[in-house]
Amino acid sequence: MGTHVDIDPAILYFGTPVVLLSTLNEDGTTNLMPMSSVFWLGRTAVLGIGGSSQTARNLRERPEIVLNLPSVDLVTQVDRLALTTGNAAMSVAKAERGYVHVADKYAHAGLTAYGSDTVLPTSVAECPVHIEGTVSALHELGESKLLAVEVAVTAVRVMPDVRLEGHPNRIDPDRWRPLVMSFQQFYGLGERVHPSRLASIDEELYR
């Protein structure tokens, strides 16, 4: 009995966290790029970005980065960065989609630069989570002009109100409200739907 139908979607963004990537421009300023193709494996973050973006150019030449994780209350600022590029010589494809060149992404979005601890690009002060890292590998994905970027995490900083009470190195998932993108639309998390058996494992065992 068939209960599914075949489709051919142009994108497969079923729902992932929004991240503002901080990378260092050639002139020493920081570029911000919003994206939502990210996942973590241990202490490695894996990013999917356009190979012709300013972020890709920066990472090839200066392989340091900050993954700034915005909460749902920053959605307006994040959305201001949509359809912007730090590359003055943008591609024809981006121009056709309505992108504009913005040199100062912080000012454009109404965000504040904050000094990082282990890397040169600045962090976004308003984001509750900063994950600093260095690029350990860049993988070109066939003919798609996309890059998969492996980032070795060097530091994690969070606002105190998202930490789990009594555990200085853990995040409280009931207090952390990440901004999520699903098929180009913004969403937040709802309440916890069910206890998790996986949560019976002490997080420290993953070190």
JSON list of C-alpha atoms in Angstrom, two decimals, residues 81-183:
[
{"chain": "A", "resi": 81, "resn": "LEU", "atom": "CA", "xyz": [21.60, 39.86, 6.56]},
{"chain": "A", "resi": 82, "resn": "ALA", "atom": "CA", "xyz": [19.63, 37.81, 4.05]},
{"chain": "A", "resi": 83, "resn": "LEU", "atom": "CA", "xyz": [20.36, 38.70, 0.43]},
{"chain": "A", "resi": 84, "resn": "THR", "atom": "CA", "xyz": [23.62, 40.47, 1.35]},
{"chain": "A", "resi": 85, "resn": "THR", "atom": "CA", "xyz": [27.15, 39.55, 0.36]},
{"chain": "A", "resi": 86, "resn": "GLY", "atom": "CA", "xyz": [30.54, 40.72, 1.53]},
{"chain": "A", "resi": 87, "resn": "ASN", "atom": "CA", "xyz": [31.95, 40.10, -1.96]},
{"chain": "A", "resi": 88, "resn": "ALA", "atom": "CA", "xyz": [31.83, 43.29, -4.03]},
{"chain": "A", "resi": 89, "resn": "ALA", "atom": "CA", "xyz": [32.33, 41.22, -7.19]},
{"chain": "A", "resi": 90, "resn": "MET", "atom": "CA", "xyz": [29.28, 39.06, -6.62]},
{"chain": "A", "resi": 91, "resn": "SER", "atom": "CA", "xyz": [28.29, 36.30, -8.99]},
{"chain": "A", "resi": 92, "resn": "VAL", "atom": "CA", "xyz": [25.66, 36.79, -11.68]},
{"chain": "A", "resi": 93, "resn": "ALA", "atom": "CA", "xyz": [23.48, 34.20, -9.95]},
{"chain": "A", "resi": 94, "resn": "LYS", "atom": "CA", "xyz": [23.47, 36.17, -6.70]},
{"chain": "A", "resi": 95, "resn": "ALA", "atom": "CA", "xyz": [22.76, 39.44, -8.49]},
{"chain": "A", "resi": 96, "resn": "GLU", "atom": "CA", "xyz": [19.80, 37.85, -10.26]},
{"chain": "A", "resi": 97, "resn": "ARG", "atom": "CA", "xyz": [18.43, 36.71, -6.89]},
{"chain": "A", "resi": 98, "resn": "GLY", "atom": "CA", "xyz": [18.51, 40.23, -5.50]},
{"chain": "A", "resi": 99, "resn": "TYR", "atom": "CA", "xyz": [21.69, 40.18, -3.42]},
{"chain": "A", "resi": 100, "resn": "VAL", "atom": "CA", "xyz": [23.43, 43.47, -2.61]},
{"chain": "A", "resi": 101, "resn": "HIS", "atom": "CA", "xyz": [26.97, 44.11, -1.46]},
{"chain": "A", "resi": 102, "resn": "VAL", "atom": "CA", "xyz": [27.28, 45.17, 2.19]},
{"chain": "A", "resi": 103, "resn": "ALA", "atom": "CA", "xyz": [30.73, 45.87, 3.61]},
{"chain": "A", "resi": 104, "resn": "ASP", "atom": "CA", "xyz": [29.76, 46.38, 7.26]},
{"chain": "A", "resi": 105, "resn": "LYS", "atom": "CA", "xyz": [27.42, 43.52, 8.10]},
{"chain": "A", "resi": 106, "resn": "TYR", "atom": "CA", "xyz": [27.34, 44.39, 11.83]},
{"chain": "A", "resi": 107, "resn": "ALA", "atom": "CA", "xyz": [26.01, 47.89, 11.20]},
{"chain": "A", "resi": 108, "resn": "HIS", "atom": "CA", "xyz": [23.60, 46.66, 8.54]},
{"chain": "A", "resi": 109, "resn": "ALA", "atom": "CA", "xyz": [22.05, 44.10, 10.88]},
{"chain": "A", "resi": 110, "resn": "GLY", "atom": "CA", "xyz": [22.18, 46.21, 14.04]},
{"chain": "A", "resi": 111, "resn": "LEU", "atom": "CA", "xyz": [24.56, 43.81, 15.79]},
{"chain": "A", "resi": 112, "resn": "THR", "atom": "CA", "xyz": [27.65, 44.38, 17.94]},
{"chain": "A", "resi": 113, "resn": "ALA", "atom": "CA", "xyz": [31.16, 43.01, 17.43]},
{"chain": "A", "resi": 114, "resn": "TYR", "atom": "CA", "xyz": [32.67, 41.23, 20.43]},
{"chain": "A", "resi": 115, "resn": "GLY", "atom": "CA", "xyz": [36.28, 40.14, 20.83]},
{"chain": "A", "resi": 116, "resn": "SER", "atom": "CA", "xyz": [36.99, 36.43, 20.38]},
{"chain": "A", "resi": 117, "resn": "ASP", "atom": "CA", "xyz": [39.36, 34.39, 22.55]},
{"chain": "A", "resi": 118, "resn": "THR", "atom": "CA", "xyz": [41.18, 32.01, 20.21]},
{"chain": "A", "resi": 119, "resn": "VAL", "atom": "CA", "xyz": [40.59, 33.38, 16.69]},
{"chain": "A", "resi": 120, "resn": "LEU", "atom": "CA", "xyz": [40.82, 36.75, 14.94]},
{"chain": "A", "resi": 121, "resn": "PRO", "atom": "CA", "xyz": [37.26, 37.15, 13.55]},
{"chain": "A", "resi": 122, "resn": "THR", "atom": "CA", "xyz": [34.99, 38.92, 16.03]},
{"chain": "A", "resi": 123, "resn": "SER", "atom": "CA", "xyz": [31.94, 37.30, 17.59]},
{"chain": "A", "resi": 124, "resn": "VAL", "atom": "CA", "xyz": [28.37, 38.63, 17.64]},
{"chain": "A", "resi": 125, "resn": "ALA", "atom": "CA", "xyz": [27.75, 39.97, 21.14]},
{"chain": "A", "resi": 126, "resn": "GLU", "atom": "CA", "xyz": [23.99, 39.46, 21.00]},
{"chain": "A", "resi": 127, "resn": "CYS", "atom": "CA", "xyz": [24.20, 35.74, 20.17]},
{"chain": "A", "resi": 128, "resn": "PRO", "atom": "CA", "xyz": [23.94, 33.52, 23.26]},
{"chain": "A", "resi": 129, "resn": "VAL", "atom": "CA", "xyz": [26.46, 30.99, 21.91]},
{"chain": "A", "resi": 130, "resn": "HIS", "atom": "CA", "xyz": [29.88, 31.55, 20.31]},
{"chain": "A", "resi": 131, "resn": "ILE", "atom": "CA", "xyz": [31.78, 28.56, 18.94]},
{"chain": "A", "resi": 132, "resn": "GLU", "atom": "CA", "xyz": [35.30, 29.46, 17.81]},
{"chain": "A", "resi": 133, "resn": "GLY", "atom": "CA", "xyz": [37.33, 27.22, 15.56]},
{"chain": "A", "resi": 134, "resn": "THR", "atom": "CA", "xyz": [39.89, 26.68, 12.85]},
{"chain": "A", "resi": 135, "resn": "VAL", "atom": "CA", "xyz": [39.34, 25.02, 9.48]},
{"chain": "A", "resi": 136, "resn": "SER", "atom": "CA", "xyz": [40.80, 21.53, 9.38]},
{"chain": "A", "resi": 137, "resn": "ALA", "atom": "CA", "xyz": [39.59, 20.57, 5.90]},
{"chain": "A", "resi": 138, "resn": "LEU", "atom": "CA", "xyz": [37.75, 21.95, 2.87]},
{"chain": "A", "resi": 139, "resn": "HIS", "atom": "CA", "xyz": [35.91, 19.57, 0.54]},
{"chain": "A", "resi": 140, "resn": "GLU", "atom": "CA", "xyz": [34.57, 20.60, -2.88]},
{"chain": "A", "resi": 141, "resn": "LEU", "atom": "CA", "xyz": [31.28, 18.83, -3.54]},
{"chain": "A", "resi": 142, "resn": "GLY", "atom": "CA", "xyz": [31.50, 17.67, -7.13]},
{"chain": "A", "resi": 143, "resn": "GLU", "atom": "CA", "xyz": [30.26, 20.12, -9.74]},
{"chain": "A", "resi": 144, "resn": "SER", "atom": "CA", "xyz": [27.87, 21.88, -7.36]},
{"chain": "A", "resi": 145, "resn": "LYS", "atom": "CA", "xyz": [30.20, 24.78, -6.46]},
{"chain": "A", "resi": 146, "resn": "LEU", "atom": "CA", "xyz": [29.52, 24.00, -2.79]},
{"chain": "A", "resi": 147, "resn": "LEU", "atom": "CA", "xyz": [32.01, 23.43, -0.01]},
{"chain": "A", "resi": 148, "resn": "ALA", "atom": "CA", "xyz": [31.84, 21.17, 3.02]},
{"chain": "A", "resi": 149, "resn": "VAL", "atom": "CA", "xyz": [33.99, 22.76, 5.69]},
{"chain": "A", "resi": 150, "resn": "GLU", "atom": "CA", "xyz": [35.35, 20.89, 8.71]},
{"chain": "A", "resi": 151, "resn": "VAL", "atom": "CA", "xyz": [35.96, 23.16, 11.69]},
{"chain": "A", "resi": 152, "resn": "ALA", "atom": "CA", "xyz": [37.93, 22.04, 14.76]},
{"chain": "A", "resi": 153, "resn": "VAL", "atom": "CA", "xyz": [36.34, 23.75, 17.77]},
{"chain": "A", "resi": 154, "resn": "THR", "atom": "CA", "xyz": [38.85, 25.74, 19.86]},
{"chain": "A", "resi": 155, "resn": "ALA", "atom": "CA", "xyz": [36.53, 27.50, 22.32]},
{"chain": "A", "resi": 156, "resn": "VAL", "atom": "CA", "xyz": [32.86, 27.70, 23.32]},
{"chain": "A", "resi": 157, "resn": "ARG", "atom": "CA", "xyz": [31.35, 30.71, 25.11]},
{"chain": "A", "resi": 158, "resn": "VAL", "atom": "CA", "xyz": [27.75, 31.09, 26.22]},
{"chain": "A", "resi": 159, "resn": "MET", "atom": "CA", "xyz": [25.57, 33.56, 28.05]},
{"chain": "A", "resi": 160, "resn": "PRO", "atom": "CA", "xyz": [25.08, 32.37, 31.65]},
{"chain": "A", "resi": 161, "resn": "ASP", "atom": "CA", "xyz": [21.29, 32.16, 31.35]},
{"chain": "A", "resi": 162, "resn": "VAL", "atom": "CA", "xyz": [21.49, 29.20, 28.93]},
{"chain": "A", "resi": 163, "resn": "ARG", "atom": "CA", "xyz": [23.72, 27.09, 31.17]},
{"chain": "A", "resi": 164, "resn": "LEU", "atom": "CA", "xyz": [22.24, 24.16, 33.03]},
{"chain": "A", "resi": 165, "resn": "GLU", "atom": "CA", "xyz": [21.98, 24.96, 36.74]},
{"chain": "A", "resi": 166, "resn": "GLY", "atom": "CA", "xyz": [24.58, 23.07, 38.75]},
{"chain": "A", "resi": 167, "resn": "HIS", "atom": "CA", "xyz": [26.57, 22.09, 35.63]},
{"chain": "A", "resi": 168, "resn": "PRO", "atom": "CA", "xyz": [28.98, 24.82, 34.50]},
{"chain": "A", "resi": 169, "resn": "ASN", "atom": "CA", "xyz": [29.80, 23.09, 31.19]},
{"chain": "A", "resi": 170, "resn": "ARG", "atom": "CA", "xyz": [26.33, 22.10, 30.01]},
{"chain": "A", "resi": 171, "resn": "ILE", "atom": "CA", "xyz": [23.55, 23.81, 28.10]},
{"chain": "A", "resi": 172, "resn": "ASP", "atom": "CA", "xyz": [20.00, 23.74, 29.46]},
{"chain": "A", "resi": 173, "resn": "PRO", "atom": "CA", "xyz": [17.88, 22.66, 26.45]},
{"chain": "A", "resi": 174, "resn": "ASP", "atom": "CA", "xyz": [14.76, 24.04, 28.14]},
{"chain": "A", "resi": 175, "resn": "ARG", "atom": "CA", "xyz": [16.31, 27.53, 28.30]},
{"chain": "A", "resi": 176, "resn": "TRP", "atom": "CA", "xyz": [18.20, 27.52, 25.01]},
{"chain": "A", "resi": 177, "resn": "ARG", "atom": "CA", "xyz": [15.89, 28.62, 22.21]},
{"chain": "A", "resi": 178, "resn": "PRO", "atom": "CA", "xyz": [17.77, 28.42, 18.90]},
{"chain": "A", "resi": 179, "resn": "LEU", "atom": "CA", "xyz": [16.53, 30.01, 15.72]},
{"chain": "A", "resi": 180, "resn": "VAL", "atom": "CA", "xyz": [15.76, 27.28, 13.17]},
{"chain": "A", "resi": 181, "resn": "MET", "atom": "CA", "xyz": [15.27, 27.46, 9.40]},
{"chain": "A", "resi": 182, "resn": "SER", "atom": "CA", "xyz": [13.03, 25.05, 7.54]},
{"chain": "A", "resi": 183, "resn": "PHE", "atom": "CA", "xyz": [12.50, 25.50, 3.78]}
]
